[in-house]
XYZ file of C-alpha atoms in Angstrom:
640
model
C 0.000 0.000 0.000
C 1.340 3.415 -0.970
C 1.572 4.998 2.468
C 4.402 7.231 1.174
C 1.838 9.189 -0.862
C 0.384 10.328 2.479
C 3.725 11.062 4.210
C 3.350 14.862 4.176
C -0.226 14.781 5.422
C 0.668 12.287 8.153
C 3.186 14.850 9.430
C 1.362 18.117 8.739
C -2.003 17.014 10.149
C -0.427 16.313 13.536
C -0.858 20.057 14.069
C -4.636 19.543 14.122
C -4.758 16.930 16.909
C -4.083 16.832 20.648
C -1.298 14.253 20.915
C 1.486 14.280 23.475
C 4.588 15.935 22.028
C 6.723 12.791 22.330
C 4.087 10.826 20.388
C 4.107 13.451 17.627
C 7.911 13.418 17.577
C 8.042 9.625 17.192
C 5.648 9.734 14.240
C 7.570 12.573 12.587
C 10.918 10.808 13.083
C 9.541 7.493 11.793
C 8.268 9.140 8.622
C 11.625 10.924 8.424
C 10.937 13.801 6.048
C 14.169 15.435 4.882
C 14.560 18.478 2.650
C 17.440 18.497 0.209
C 18.214 18.018 -3.463
C 18.324 15.247 -6.044
C 21.488 15.424 -8.167
C 22.291 13.561 -11.389
C 25.708 11.970 -12.017
C 26.353 10.676 -15.547
C 27.969 7.245 -15.815
C 31.030 7.651 -18.048
C 30.954 5.792 -21.389
C 27.270 5.011 -20.889
C 24.079 6.906 -21.595
C 22.583 6.256 -18.163
C 23.003 8.226 -14.958
C 22.830 7.782 -11.193
C 20.570 10.061 -9.156
C 21.384 10.714 -5.505
C 19.481 12.511 -2.765
C 21.382 14.693 -0.286
C 20.414 17.049 2.513
C 23.797 18.780 2.111
C 24.178 20.203 -1.418
C 26.720 22.600 0.129
C 29.191 19.664 0.243
C 28.780 18.778 -3.461
C 32.286 19.933 -4.396
C 33.669 17.509 -1.809
C 32.321 14.381 -3.548
C 35.189 12.002 -4.392
C 33.259 8.780 -5.167
C 29.743 7.317 -5.374
C 28.370 4.330 -3.458
C 25.398 2.330 -4.736
C 23.299 -0.381 -3.082
C 23.693 -4.048 -4.090
C 20.183 -3.907 -5.580
C 21.139 -0.890 -7.736
C 24.423 -2.553 -8.725
C 22.492 -5.592 -9.932
C 20.934 -3.444 -12.662
C 24.364 -2.219 -13.804
C 26.130 -5.606 -14.012
C 25.997 -5.770 -17.824
C 27.953 -2.494 -18.038
C 30.768 -3.527 -15.693
C 34.195 -4.694 -16.930
C 34.575 -8.490 -16.744
C 37.312 -8.283 -14.101
C 35.096 -6.420 -11.613
C 31.785 -7.997 -12.657
C 32.451 -11.397 -11.056
C 33.575 -9.798 -7.774
C 30.526 -7.531 -7.705
C 28.159 -10.450 -8.442
C 29.618 -12.391 -5.528
C 29.342 -9.330 -3.244
C 25.699 -8.760 -4.277
C 24.812 -12.412 -3.608
C 26.283 -12.255 -0.084
C 24.702 -8.891 0.668
C 21.216 -9.956 -0.341
C 21.350 -12.859 2.102
C 21.326 -10.316 4.919
C 18.281 -8.426 6.150
C 18.247 -4.628 5.954
C 18.611 -4.572 9.729
C 21.752 -6.727 9.571
C 23.193 -4.528 6.854
C 22.658 -1.460 9.004
C 24.012 -3.130 12.138
C 27.235 -4.089 10.388
C 28.080 -0.654 9.018
C 31.205 -0.512 11.173
C 32.848 -3.081 8.895
C 32.482 -0.741 5.892
C 32.577 -3.557 3.332
C 32.369 -2.693 -0.355
C 33.863 -3.403 -3.782
C 34.721 -1.272 -6.812
C 32.410 -1.756 -9.791
C 34.922 -0.738 -12.475
C 32.516 2.072 -13.442
C 33.032 5.818 -13.120
C 30.682 8.766 -12.942
C 31.257 12.384 -13.908
C 31.000 15.070 -11.244
C 28.148 17.328 -12.469
C 30.030 20.573 -11.700
C 33.778 19.836 -11.802
C 33.684 17.087 -14.484
C 36.028 15.053 -12.279
C 36.094 11.264 -12.687
C 34.446 9.592 -9.672
C 34.766 5.825 -9.005
C 31.498 3.987 -8.334
C 31.559 1.501 -5.464
C 28.908 -0.909 -4.196
C 28.394 -1.325 -0.434
C 25.671 -3.095 1.541
C 25.197 -0.233 4.012
C 23.417 1.617 1.184
C 19.821 0.396 1.046
C 17.755 0.467 -2.117
C 14.620 1.425 -0.211
C 16.111 4.613 1.251
C 16.641 7.693 -0.870
C 17.555 6.622 -4.391
C 19.695 3.590 -3.536
C 22.857 5.622 -4.176
C 24.848 8.156 -2.175
C 27.392 10.795 -3.114
C 30.325 10.180 -0.795
C 31.828 13.251 0.860
C 34.460 11.676 3.149
C 35.737 14.996 4.516
C 32.252 15.826 5.853
C 30.530 12.522 6.598
C 31.992 10.126 9.175
C 30.694 6.962 7.516
C 32.134 8.057 4.160
C 35.351 9.061 5.953
C 35.819 5.572 7.428
C 34.961 3.909 4.102
C 37.454 6.125 2.251
C 40.199 5.437 4.798
C 39.684 1.687 4.531
C 39.677 1.644 0.715
C 42.288 4.387 0.206
C 39.950 6.829 -1.511
C 40.633 10.598 -1.682
C 39.257 13.241 0.717
C 38.497 16.825 -0.244
C 37.701 19.492 2.361
C 35.021 21.955 1.256
C 33.558 23.210 4.588
C 35.799 25.168 6.952
C 35.275 25.841 10.643
C 38.497 26.698 12.456
C 36.985 26.431 15.940
C 35.161 23.086 15.628
C 36.742 21.098 12.781
C 39.144 18.238 13.589
C 39.724 17.369 9.920
C 41.734 15.443 8.738
C 41.620 13.345 11.950
C 37.880 12.875 11.492
C 35.112 14.154 9.250
C 33.675 17.586 10.003
C 29.912 17.095 9.654
C 28.570 20.449 10.809
C 27.967 23.621 8.837
C 30.572 26.275 8.144
C 32.161 28.385 5.387
C 32.579 26.930 1.893
C 36.093 26.497 0.455
C 37.320 24.722 -2.694
C 33.819 25.240 -4.112
C 34.407 27.529 -7.131
C 32.067 30.554 -7.216
C 30.407 29.446 -3.952
C 33.555 29.966 -1.850
C 32.964 32.110 1.223
C 29.244 31.355 1.509
C 27.850 29.961 4.729
C 26.355 26.468 4.459
C 22.707 27.517 4.752
C 22.998 30.072 1.951
C 25.144 27.726 -0.140
C 22.527 24.959 0.034
C 19.976 27.261 -1.635
C 22.448 28.783 -4.136
C 23.907 25.455 -5.292
C 20.449 23.879 -5.589
C 19.287 26.816 -7.739
C 22.411 26.460 -9.898
C 21.736 22.732 -10.384
C 18.139 23.481 -11.406
C 19.328 26.070 -13.953
C 21.719 23.508 -15.446
C 18.958 20.828 -15.330
C 21.241 18.440 -13.422
C 19.424 18.587 -10.093
C 16.397 19.886 -8.243
C 15.031 20.633 -4.806
C 13.482 17.490 -3.304
C 12.018 15.850 -0.231
C 12.909 12.363 0.924
C 11.363 10.079 3.522
C 12.546 7.214 5.677
C 9.023 5.798 5.496
C 8.639 2.967 3.006
C 5.499 1.699 1.294
C 3.588 -0.910 3.268
C 4.201 -4.540 2.235
C 0.651 -5.687 2.778
C 0.412 -9.381 1.885
C 1.078 -12.295 4.229
C 1.561 -15.970 3.392
C -0.534 -17.378 6.220
C -4.120 -18.475 6.745
C -5.198 -16.029 9.426
C -6.091 -12.675 7.928
C -8.642 -11.104 5.630
C -8.480 -12.572 2.095
C -7.337 -10.008 -0.475
C -10.299 -9.527 -2.897
C -8.291 -9.990 -6.102
C -8.695 -12.468 -8.956
C -6.002 -13.255 -11.557
C -7.273 -13.933 -15.088
C -5.016 -15.167 -17.921
C -7.752 -14.775 -20.538
C -8.330 -11.085 -19.699
C -4.615 -10.507 -20.223
C -4.657 -12.247 -23.611
C -7.575 -10.049 -24.687
C -5.501 -6.876 -24.187
C -3.922 -5.164 -27.195
C -0.132 -4.985 -27.491
C -0.313 -1.263 -26.709
C -2.289 -1.990 -23.507
C 0.197 -4.673 -22.498
C 3.161 -2.342 -22.997
C 1.526 0.332 -20.850
C 0.405 -2.099 -18.141
C 2.047 -1.813 -14.706
C 3.103 -4.959 -12.911
C 1.469 -5.146 -9.508
C -1.277 -2.729 -10.603
C -2.657 -4.049 -13.896
C -1.112 -7.514 -14.053
C 0.875 -10.025 -12.038
C 3.252 -12.787 -13.108
C 2.435 -16.324 -11.955
C 4.770 -19.152 -12.991
C 6.298 -16.857 -15.603
C 2.976 -15.918 -17.243
C 1.110 -12.599 -17.070
C -2.359 -12.535 -15.495
C -4.686 -9.527 -15.500
C -5.604 -8.269 -12.035
C -9.380 -8.185 -11.555
C -11.093 -6.929 -8.383
C -13.835 -9.009 -6.791
C -17.246 -7.355 -7.473
C -18.958 -5.583 -4.564
C -21.836 -8.061 -4.475
C -19.372 -10.892 -3.783
C -17.765 -9.158 -0.812
C -16.592 -9.950 1.730
C -14.440 -12.835 0.560
C -14.512 -15.263 3.467
C -11.823 -17.680 4.566
C -12.642 -21.320 3.798
C -12.524 -23.958 6.526
C -9.182 -25.762 6.595
C -7.911 -28.738 8.570
C -4.294 -27.572 8.336
C -3.366 -23.921 8.520
C 0.400 -24.436 8.833
C 2.713 -22.751 6.255
C 3.323 -24.724 3.078
C 6.709 -26.071 1.967
C 6.562 -23.820 -1.114
C 6.253 -20.671 1.008
C 2.732 -20.017 -0.298
C -0.267 -19.427 1.906
C -2.125 -22.600 3.056
C -5.043 -21.236 1.000
C -3.109 -22.047 -2.183
C -3.672 -25.755 -1.523
C -7.498 -25.469 -1.415
C -8.307 -25.977 -5.093
C -12.083 -25.496 -4.793
C -11.548 -22.095 -3.159
C -8.677 -20.883 -5.358
C -10.246 -21.724 -8.726
C -13.070 -19.334 -9.668
C -14.639 -17.843 -12.776
C -13.473 -14.377 -13.779
C -16.209 -11.795 -13.018
C -15.370 -9.974 -16.291
C -14.950 -12.677 -18.946
C -16.253 -15.743 -17.061
C -13.096 -17.712 -17.945
C -11.330 -19.952 -15.477
C -9.282 -17.788 -13.099
C -7.716 -17.977 -9.646
C -7.947 -16.075 -6.382
C -5.141 -14.258 -4.628
C -4.068 -16.657 -1.859
C -2.089 -14.195 0.298
C -3.994 -12.604 3.163
C -3.917 -9.157 4.759
C -1.770 -8.487 7.853
C -3.359 -8.034 11.290
C -3.021 -4.241 10.863
C -5.695 -4.295 8.149
C -8.586 -4.981 10.495
C -7.137 -3.115 13.463
C -6.718 0.056 11.405
C -10.449 0.728 11.242
C -12.395 -1.791 13.380
C -13.434 0.971 15.815
C -15.679 2.515 13.161
C -17.943 -0.522 13.374
C -18.780 0.262 17.023
C -20.705 3.283 15.745
C -23.225 1.181 13.793
C -22.635 -2.522 14.596
C -25.905 -3.938 13.220
C -25.878 -2.197 9.835
C -26.045 -4.886 7.123
C -25.626 -2.494 4.184
C -22.518 -0.460 5.118
C -19.911 -0.388 7.863
C -21.618 2.673 9.382
C -24.273 5.196 8.383
C -22.808 8.607 7.462
C -25.116 10.445 9.901
C -23.775 8.382 12.799
C -20.191 8.795 11.623
C -20.620 12.581 11.621
C -22.016 12.456 15.142
C -19.342 10.234 16.688
C -16.107 10.833 14.811
C -13.319 11.554 15.462
C -12.576 9.279 18.427
C -12.351 11.618 21.429
C -9.503 9.866 23.168
C -7.246 6.963 22.206
C -4.935 5.640 24.902
C -2.458 2.874 24.097
C 1.081 1.674 24.564
C 4.009 3.644 23.143
C 4.962 0.544 21.118
C 1.969 1.287 18.871
C 3.009 4.875 18.092
C 4.831 3.941 14.884
C 2.678 0.895 14.097
C -1.052 0.870 14.807
C -1.390 4.629 15.286
C 0.453 5.421 12.049
C -1.239 2.700 9.991
C -4.740 3.554 11.203
C -4.210 7.258 10.508
C -3.117 6.355 6.958
C -6.044 3.957 6.456
C -8.495 6.562 7.735
C -7.086 9.249 5.417
C -7.629 6.964 2.417
C -11.218 6.472 3.561
C -11.554 10.246 4.007
C -10.354 10.828 0.428
C -12.995 8.335 -0.752
C -15.681 10.265 1.139
C -16.394 7.362 3.490
C -15.622 9.185 6.757
C -16.345 12.806 7.733
C -13.009 13.940 9.226
C -9.342 13.945 8.233
C -8.027 12.415 11.453
C -9.429 9.399 13.338
C -8.327 10.404 16.858
C -8.711 13.824 18.464
C -6.463 12.968 21.400
C -3.732 10.354 21.926
C -2.051 9.460 25.199
C -0.055 6.431 26.306
C 0.482 4.385 29.421
C 3.688 3.105 30.944
C 4.738 -0.423 31.893
C 4.595 -2.163 35.265
C 7.924 -3.884 35.907
C 8.449 -6.849 38.211
C 9.544 -6.416 41.853
C 13.146 -6.882 40.669
C 12.909 -3.891 38.315
C 12.917 -6.103 35.206
C 10.198 -6.565 32.608
C 7.856 -9.300 33.807
C 8.388 -12.697 32.184
C 7.870 -16.330 33.143
C 11.524 -17.103 32.474
C 12.619 -14.527 35.068
C 10.041 -15.752 37.570
C 9.027 -12.176 38.386
C 5.440 -12.176 37.111
C 2.882 -10.665 39.491
C -0.354 -12.665 39.277
C -3.351 -10.287 39.614
C -5.600 -13.136 40.772
C -3.320 -13.785 43.742
C -3.309 -10.087 44.694
C -7.114 -9.943 44.469
C -7.494 -13.133 46.535
C -5.251 -11.814 49.315
C -6.042 -8.083 49.378
C -9.210 -7.588 47.306
C -9.865 -6.173 43.837
C -10.104 -2.588 45.091
C -6.666 -2.758 46.701
C -5.206 -4.007 43.425
C -6.975 -1.306 41.409
C -6.122 1.586 43.727
C -2.484 0.481 44.020
C -2.092 0.431 40.221
C -3.460 3.969 40.122
C -1.248 5.080 43.024
C 2.057 3.368 42.184
C 3.434 6.168 39.995
C 2.906 8.445 36.970
C 0.587 6.807 34.447
C 2.973 7.168 31.502
C 6.134 5.922 33.233
C 7.795 2.542 33.864
C 7.056 1.657 37.501
C 8.425 -1.160 39.656
C 5.835 -3.293 41.443
C 6.274 -2.852 45.192
C 4.524 -5.367 47.533
C 4.896 -2.876 50.422
C 2.913 -0.346 48.398
C 0.048 -2.846 48.122
C -0.053 -3.106 51.915
C -0.099 0.683 52.192
C -3.126 0.921 49.913
C -4.929 -1.788 51.866
C -4.359 0.200 55.080
C -5.816 3.283 53.348
C -8.998 1.400 52.395
C -9.274 0.043 55.938
C -9.164 3.649 57.185
C -11.970 4.531 54.754
C -14.086 1.756 56.312
C -13.333 2.971 59.862
C -14.121 6.581 58.900
C -17.410 5.368 57.446
C -18.347 3.741 60.752
C -17.503 6.973 62.595
C -19.654 9.042 60.212
C -22.608 6.683 60.759
C -22.241 6.829 64.527
C -22.062 10.651 64.537
C -25.266 11.093 62.529
C -24.174 14.701 62.007
C -26.212 17.037 59.806
C -23.403 19.583 59.357
C -19.688 19.195 58.804
C -16.872 21.025 60.551
C -16.199 24.173 58.534
C -12.503 23.365 57.898
C -13.286 19.745 56.967
C -16.000 20.862 54.548
C -13.434 23.141 52.889
C -10.935 20.270 52.594
C -13.614 18.034 51.053
C -14.429 20.531 48.299
C -10.711 21.094 47.664
C -10.435 17.307 47.369
C -13.249 17.091 44.809
C -11.615 19.784 42.670
C -8.121 18.248 42.890
C -9.212 14.660 42.165
C -11.322 15.819 39.217
C -8.430 17.761 37.685
C -5.865 15.015 38.335
C -8.102 12.263 36.979
C -8.755 14.149 33.742
C -5.002 14.755 33.416
C -4.282 11.020 34.018
C -2.500 11.914 37.271
C -4.137 9.034 39.102
C -1.320 8.700 41.631
C -1.709 12.253 42.917
C -5.516 11.888 42.950
C -5.165 8.852 45.235
C -2.602 10.718 47.357
C -5.135 13.531 47.849
C -7.792 11.039 49.016
C -5.291 9.443 51.401
C -4.492 12.863 52.821
C -8.182 13.558 53.430
C -8.808 10.172 55.079
C -5.726 10.606 57.289
C -7.251 13.897 58.427
C -10.398 12.003 59.375
C -8.408 9.355 61.250
C -6.494 11.818 63.419
C -8.566 14.981 63.834
C -11.462 15.942 66.065
C -14.088 16.550 63.416
C -17.671 16.188 62.339
C -18.704 15.165 58.830
C -22.289 15.214 57.645
C -23.584 12.012 56.052
C -24.320 13.977 52.856
C -20.697 15.172 52.672
C -19.406 11.637 53.288
C -21.514 10.519 50.331
C -19.707 13.144 48.231
C -16.399 11.560 49.218
C -17.648 8.068 48.334
C -18.652 9.313 44.868
C -15.095 10.647 44.420
C -13.650 7.328 45.587
C -16.000 5.208 43.443
C -14.000 5.153 40.162
C -10.907 4.084 42.097
C -12.401 1.622 44.604
C -15.719 0.596 42.997
C -16.599 -2.336 45.275
C -15.873 -0.722 48.628
C -17.597 2.526 47.680
C -20.673 0.606 46.473
C -20.826 -1.356 49.738
C -20.550 1.764 51.898
C -23.019 3.657 49.690
C -25.716 1.045 50.223
C -24.810 0.939 53.927
C -26.093 4.529 54.090
C -29.506 3.436 52.861
C -29.072 4.227 49.151
C -30.978 1.915 46.792
C -29.491 2.828 43.413
C -25.860 2.061 42.496
C -23.196 4.655 43.325
C -21.909 4.169 39.793
C -25.143 5.603 38.406
C -24.566 8.886 40.252
C -23.090 12.006 38.679
C -19.640 13.268 39.587
C -19.918 15.621 42.602
C -19.527 19.365 42.074
C -17.342 21.429 44.335
C -18.410 24.818 45.704
C -15.968 27.482 44.401
C -16.511 29.545 47.547
C -15.519 26.671 49.794
C -12.204 25.852 48.092
C -10.660 29.202 49.028
C -8.400 29.061 52.084
C -9.452 31.428 54.911
C -5.840 32.071 55.854
C -2.746 32.245 53.680
C 1.012 32.596 54.231
C 2.549 35.638 52.476
C 6.335 35.560 52.034
C 8.049 38.919 52.625
C 11.248 39.648 50.639
C 13.740 42.485 50.366
C 15.588 42.466 47.053
C 14.463 38.879 46.434
C 15.688 37.499 49.757
C 13.175 36.239 52.297
C 13.047 38.377 55.428
C 9.841 37.110 57.020
C 6.327 35.658 56.676
C 2.817 36.888 57.421
C -0.226 34.748 58.288
C -3.176 36.733 56.894
C -6.815 36.316 55.859
C -7.098 35.301 52.203
C -7.639 38.285 49.909
C -5.843 40.840 52.096
C -5.250 43.979 49.995
C -1.853 45.075 48.714
C -1.933 48.243 50.822
C -2.600 46.284 54.018
C 0.064 43.673 53.252
C 2.598 46.418 52.408
C 2.003 48.178 55.715
C 2.185 44.993 57.800
C 5.308 43.759 55.975
C 7.133 47.079 56.305
C 6.566 46.994 60.068
C 8.224 43.604 60.561
C 11.433 44.135 62.581
C 13.427 41.881 60.209
C 12.271 44.003 57.264
C 12.827 47.354 58.995
C 16.487 46.401 59.524
C 17.072 45.895 55.797
C 15.059 48.945 54.695
C 16.613 51.375 57.207
C 18.080 54.430 55.436
C 17.268 53.060 51.959
C 14.613 53.958 49.410
C 12.197 51.443 47.958
C 12.274 51.629 44.148
C 9.176 49.473 43.667
C 7.070 46.832 45.357
C 6.250 43.490 43.695
C 3.014 42.013 45.050
C 1.498 38.590 44.290
C -1.877 38.301 46.074
C -2.030 35.689 48.858
C 1.538 34.657 48.067
C 4.410 37.179 48.146
C 5.525 40.786 48.582
C 9.028 41.934 47.549
C 10.554 45.364 48.325
C 13.026 46.276 45.575
C 15.481 48.938 46.836
C 17.732 51.419 44.984
């Protein structure tokens, strides 16, 4: 699937959604958009050319050789001298046995061989040897790089190993360590003809413009992102609704055959061309047949290939004998858009009615693991954008907000695994301490988006907290008070506000800490709490400890479930502290404190602060230039 066609939109549209910045950064880095230039190098004694992409056109005059990927070299074998051709063929064969990951991991070895071919430098006309090396990947850039060993460390090491020349074209007296190592940063151009003396940023634009004038290069964008290899050779997965028809291919004119694109218009099977025909809408979905054996075949084909009665079908266009595609879609196919079905699950005509899609989409909030940031999140955004272009969904982005959770590590600080013997069994925790203890501890153990070590002592601490809630409940019932202590009522409404804000911000640990603080106050203080106010606390506790709060709720005579109640509202008047501590400073240094009623005016605070003995000492015989006042917080006398 051509996900690269959506690369710019996948980056640019991140500005329209509320994702955490690190999630945005991972997506942007994975797509890897780079601005630079494509430059053409003619192959000497041949009519063809090699195109390279570079983000540093300012180093063009420092190119001393080219390096091409083994895949690119394969297409140039017939032009290589016999002496080098055999060596290159052997090198290509060995390189292609490695995965791209292995080829990137082994870059330190800097292996490569000379092809016997030369290219012409587009500006200096110098003769540049063309090498092949497996660290150059055909899927990145153009499958060829212009080597600038004086200003690229990888090229520097390759040149040193193979005794290739270095040419310095960027100067920076303060930072450069050339020729001991490559200087990769920007600087002033030297040895670069009419561009000498320019700074790198300006030179990049000037040289690119010059290349465009000469028609030997142009401004370009490149991406790390590669198109999505979509087919899988296994049974599990949605069948790809494609039929291959030999007869439809034979019916095409020679002109049509010449213009046909492999993979789009036709596919080769056993050396013969077959027209690609899509399964008609009335025959969708194509369903998987029942199989007794779904193991991979010895031929590497999907197990579906062995089910003759399923594979062999009539072509929907010409009615000739044809065959189905036997590869299936990857798991990402269904997971990229399954959530849309929740909107209209019983619709037999379409995946969802447009009116319902407009009402519900985009998804308000998607929370998932960080491991899905460059997989499911990226793929589903791409899939949704294709659907948006087809007019099937009403918005450009599927998710309005994206957050992620952390990982709970074992008690030893390692990732939980059976082999390490550090797996915490939730059932055992629930059996010993109760489900609420387990739930509240997970909320309390640390920041939601961080890696946190499981601590058995922390579980005990949470259980003690819930025991205190039960004891406080018994005290409230025995008091049968109709009014709460004024200070306790204030603390309760401050609690409601804080827990609400922290919960919405996924700061569950601090929300639990605030509840613990309130319950500790109940356990130690001489107080009265009205039954109605205690019910407010239970409603705050309910999402965190659902079973205990439900039990206590019904113990107060309530018939309906606590989980059917609305979230309590705090009284803005009651969350304001009656007394505040105002810090008094002279020239930014603390010289005292004042305990005052909240909302005390600046004039009153200034007078009281100026009369503090510790302040008088530092103001004696000096003039105050200005006074900085922060209500209910600070006053600072700034002196001449």
